[in-house]
Coordinates of C-alpha atoms in Angstrom, one line a residue:
X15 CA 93.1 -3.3 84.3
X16 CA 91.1 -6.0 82.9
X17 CA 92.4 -9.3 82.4
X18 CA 90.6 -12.5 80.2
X19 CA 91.4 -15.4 82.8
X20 CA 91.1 -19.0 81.7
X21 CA 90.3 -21.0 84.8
X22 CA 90.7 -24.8 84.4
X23 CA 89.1 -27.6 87.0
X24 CA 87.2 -30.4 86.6
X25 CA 85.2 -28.9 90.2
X26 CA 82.8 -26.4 89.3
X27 CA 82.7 -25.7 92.7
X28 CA 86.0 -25.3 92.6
X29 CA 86.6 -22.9 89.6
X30 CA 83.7 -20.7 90.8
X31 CA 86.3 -20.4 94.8
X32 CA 88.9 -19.6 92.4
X33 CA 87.1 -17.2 90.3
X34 CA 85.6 -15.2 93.3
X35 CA 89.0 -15.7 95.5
X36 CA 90.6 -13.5 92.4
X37 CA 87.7 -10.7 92.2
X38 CA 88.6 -10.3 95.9
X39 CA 91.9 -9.6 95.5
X40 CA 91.2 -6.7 93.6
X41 CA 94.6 -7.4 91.5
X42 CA 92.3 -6.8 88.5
X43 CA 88.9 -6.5 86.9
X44 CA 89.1 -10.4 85.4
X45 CA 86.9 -12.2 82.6
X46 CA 86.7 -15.1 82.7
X47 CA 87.1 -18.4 80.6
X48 CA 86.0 -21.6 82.0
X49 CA 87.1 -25.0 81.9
X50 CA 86.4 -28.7 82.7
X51 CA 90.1 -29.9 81.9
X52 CA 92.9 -29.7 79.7
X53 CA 91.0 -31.0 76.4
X54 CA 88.5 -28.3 77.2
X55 CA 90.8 -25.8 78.1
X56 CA 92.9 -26.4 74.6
X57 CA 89.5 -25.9 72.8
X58 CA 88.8 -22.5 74.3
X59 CA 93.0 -20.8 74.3
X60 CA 94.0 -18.1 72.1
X61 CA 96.7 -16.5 73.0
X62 CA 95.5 -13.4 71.6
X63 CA 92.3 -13.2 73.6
X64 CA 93.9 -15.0 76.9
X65 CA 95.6 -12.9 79.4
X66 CA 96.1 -15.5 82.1
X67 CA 95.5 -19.2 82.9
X68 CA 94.9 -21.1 86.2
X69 CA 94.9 -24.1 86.2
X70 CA 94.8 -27.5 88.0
X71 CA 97.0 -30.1 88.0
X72 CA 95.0 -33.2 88.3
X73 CA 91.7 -33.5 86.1
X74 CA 90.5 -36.2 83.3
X75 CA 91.6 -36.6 79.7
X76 CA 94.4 -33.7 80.3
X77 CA 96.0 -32.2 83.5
X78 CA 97.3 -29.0 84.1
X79 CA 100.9 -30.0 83.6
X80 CA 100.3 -31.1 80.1
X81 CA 98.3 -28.6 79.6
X82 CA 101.1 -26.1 80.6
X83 CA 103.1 -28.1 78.3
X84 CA 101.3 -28.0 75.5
X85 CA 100.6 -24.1 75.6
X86 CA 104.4 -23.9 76.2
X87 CA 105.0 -25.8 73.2
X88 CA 103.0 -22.9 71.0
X89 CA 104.5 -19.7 69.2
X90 CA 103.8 -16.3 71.2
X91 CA 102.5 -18.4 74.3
X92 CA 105.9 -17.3 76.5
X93 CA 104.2 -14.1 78.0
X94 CA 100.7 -15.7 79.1
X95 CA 101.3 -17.0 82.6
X96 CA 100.3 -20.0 83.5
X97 CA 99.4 -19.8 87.4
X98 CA 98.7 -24.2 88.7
X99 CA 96.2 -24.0 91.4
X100 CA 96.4 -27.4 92.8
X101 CA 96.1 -29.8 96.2
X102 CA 99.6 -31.0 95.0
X103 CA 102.4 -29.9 97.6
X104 CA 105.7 -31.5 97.5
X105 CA 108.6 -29.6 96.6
X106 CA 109.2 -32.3 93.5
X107 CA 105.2 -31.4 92.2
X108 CA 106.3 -27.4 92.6
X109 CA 109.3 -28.0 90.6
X110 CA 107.7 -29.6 87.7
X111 CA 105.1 -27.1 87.7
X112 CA 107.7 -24.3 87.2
X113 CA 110.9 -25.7 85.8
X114 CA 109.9 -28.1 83.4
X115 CA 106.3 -27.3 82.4
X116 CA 106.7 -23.2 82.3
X117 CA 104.2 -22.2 85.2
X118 CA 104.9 -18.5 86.6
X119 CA 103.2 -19.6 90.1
X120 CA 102.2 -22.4 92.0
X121 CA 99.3 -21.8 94.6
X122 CA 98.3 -25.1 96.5
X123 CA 94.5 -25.6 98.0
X124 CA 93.3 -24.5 99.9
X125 CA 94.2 -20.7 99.7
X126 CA 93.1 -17.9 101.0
X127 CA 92.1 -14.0 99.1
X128 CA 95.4 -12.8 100.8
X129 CA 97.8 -15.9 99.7
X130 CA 96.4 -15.1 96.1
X131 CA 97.2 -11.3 96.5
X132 CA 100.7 -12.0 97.7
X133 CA 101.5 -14.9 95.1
X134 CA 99.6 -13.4 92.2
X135 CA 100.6 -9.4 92.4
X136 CA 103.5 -9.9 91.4
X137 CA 102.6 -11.7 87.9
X138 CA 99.8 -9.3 87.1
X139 CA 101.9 -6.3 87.7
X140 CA 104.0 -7.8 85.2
X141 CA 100.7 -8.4 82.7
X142 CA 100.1 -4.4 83.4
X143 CA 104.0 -3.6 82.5
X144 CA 103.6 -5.4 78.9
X145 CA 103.3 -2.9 76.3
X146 CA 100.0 -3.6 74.9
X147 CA 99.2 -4.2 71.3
X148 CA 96.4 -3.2 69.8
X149 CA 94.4 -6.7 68.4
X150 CA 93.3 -6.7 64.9
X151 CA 89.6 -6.9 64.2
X152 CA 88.1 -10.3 63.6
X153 CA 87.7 -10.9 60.4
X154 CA 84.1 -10.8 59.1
X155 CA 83.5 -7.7 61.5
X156 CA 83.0 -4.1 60.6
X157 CA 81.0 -2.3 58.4
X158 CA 80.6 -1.3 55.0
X159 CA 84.0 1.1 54.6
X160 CA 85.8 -1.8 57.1
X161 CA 84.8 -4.2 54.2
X162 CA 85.7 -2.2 51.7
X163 CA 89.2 -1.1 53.1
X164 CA 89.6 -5.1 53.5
X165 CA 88.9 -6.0 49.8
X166 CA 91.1 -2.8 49.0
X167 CA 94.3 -3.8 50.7

């Protein structure tokens, strides 16, 4: 299965550990999406073309909790899970990742390929169960008889 991952950090070191950590587990074939912070992140979310998001919690002009709140806060954003990849570790930080600000998992730094496996198989077994929709063509795509059957409808 392939999954469009939107990976959030202000570390470009540390998105690229996250984005080979998931390629390892083999959970997926992922795409990805990056980030600098939440700002950025906002700028680059559909959820039509996101599958997943990971995200950290403390970065400049937006973290990931209010990041995670603001996706929350959006129509058909319930099914994309929001996964916080962060150094943050105290019970309290867990619980407003997951109660309050809607995150499906919390995995703290640093983590290993297996700790990703084990937190994440869960969640993208449930991405695999969804029943998929097939997207609607951009608009502005196609050819001629796309265009046409367009105008006509």
């Amino acid at each position: 299965m392939k999954l469009r991952a939107l990976v959030i950090d202000d570390s470009r070191i540390m998105r690229r550990m996250v984005m080979d950590g998931l390629q390892k587990t083999n959970l997926a074939t992922f795409e990805f999406i990056e980030a600098e912070d939440g700002v950025d992140a906002l700028s680059k979310f559909s959820p039509d073309d996101i599958d997943i998001v990971f995200a950290d919690w403390n970065m400049p002009r937006m973290t990931g909790i209010e990041f995670a709140h603001k996706i929350r806060a959006m129509p058909n954003t319930d099914h994309i899970p929001i996964i916080m990849v962060t150094s943050e570790k105290t019970m309290g930080k867990m619980e407003i990742a997951l109660d309050k600000a809607g995150a499906s998992a919390y995995v703290s730094k640093p983590f290993t390929v297996e700790e990703l496996q084990r937190k994440l198989a869960r969640v993208i077994a449930g991405i695999q169960s969804r029943p998929q929709t097939p997207k609607p063509p951009k608009s502005g795509g196609g050819g001629f008889f796309s265009k046409l059957m367009r105008d006509m409808g």
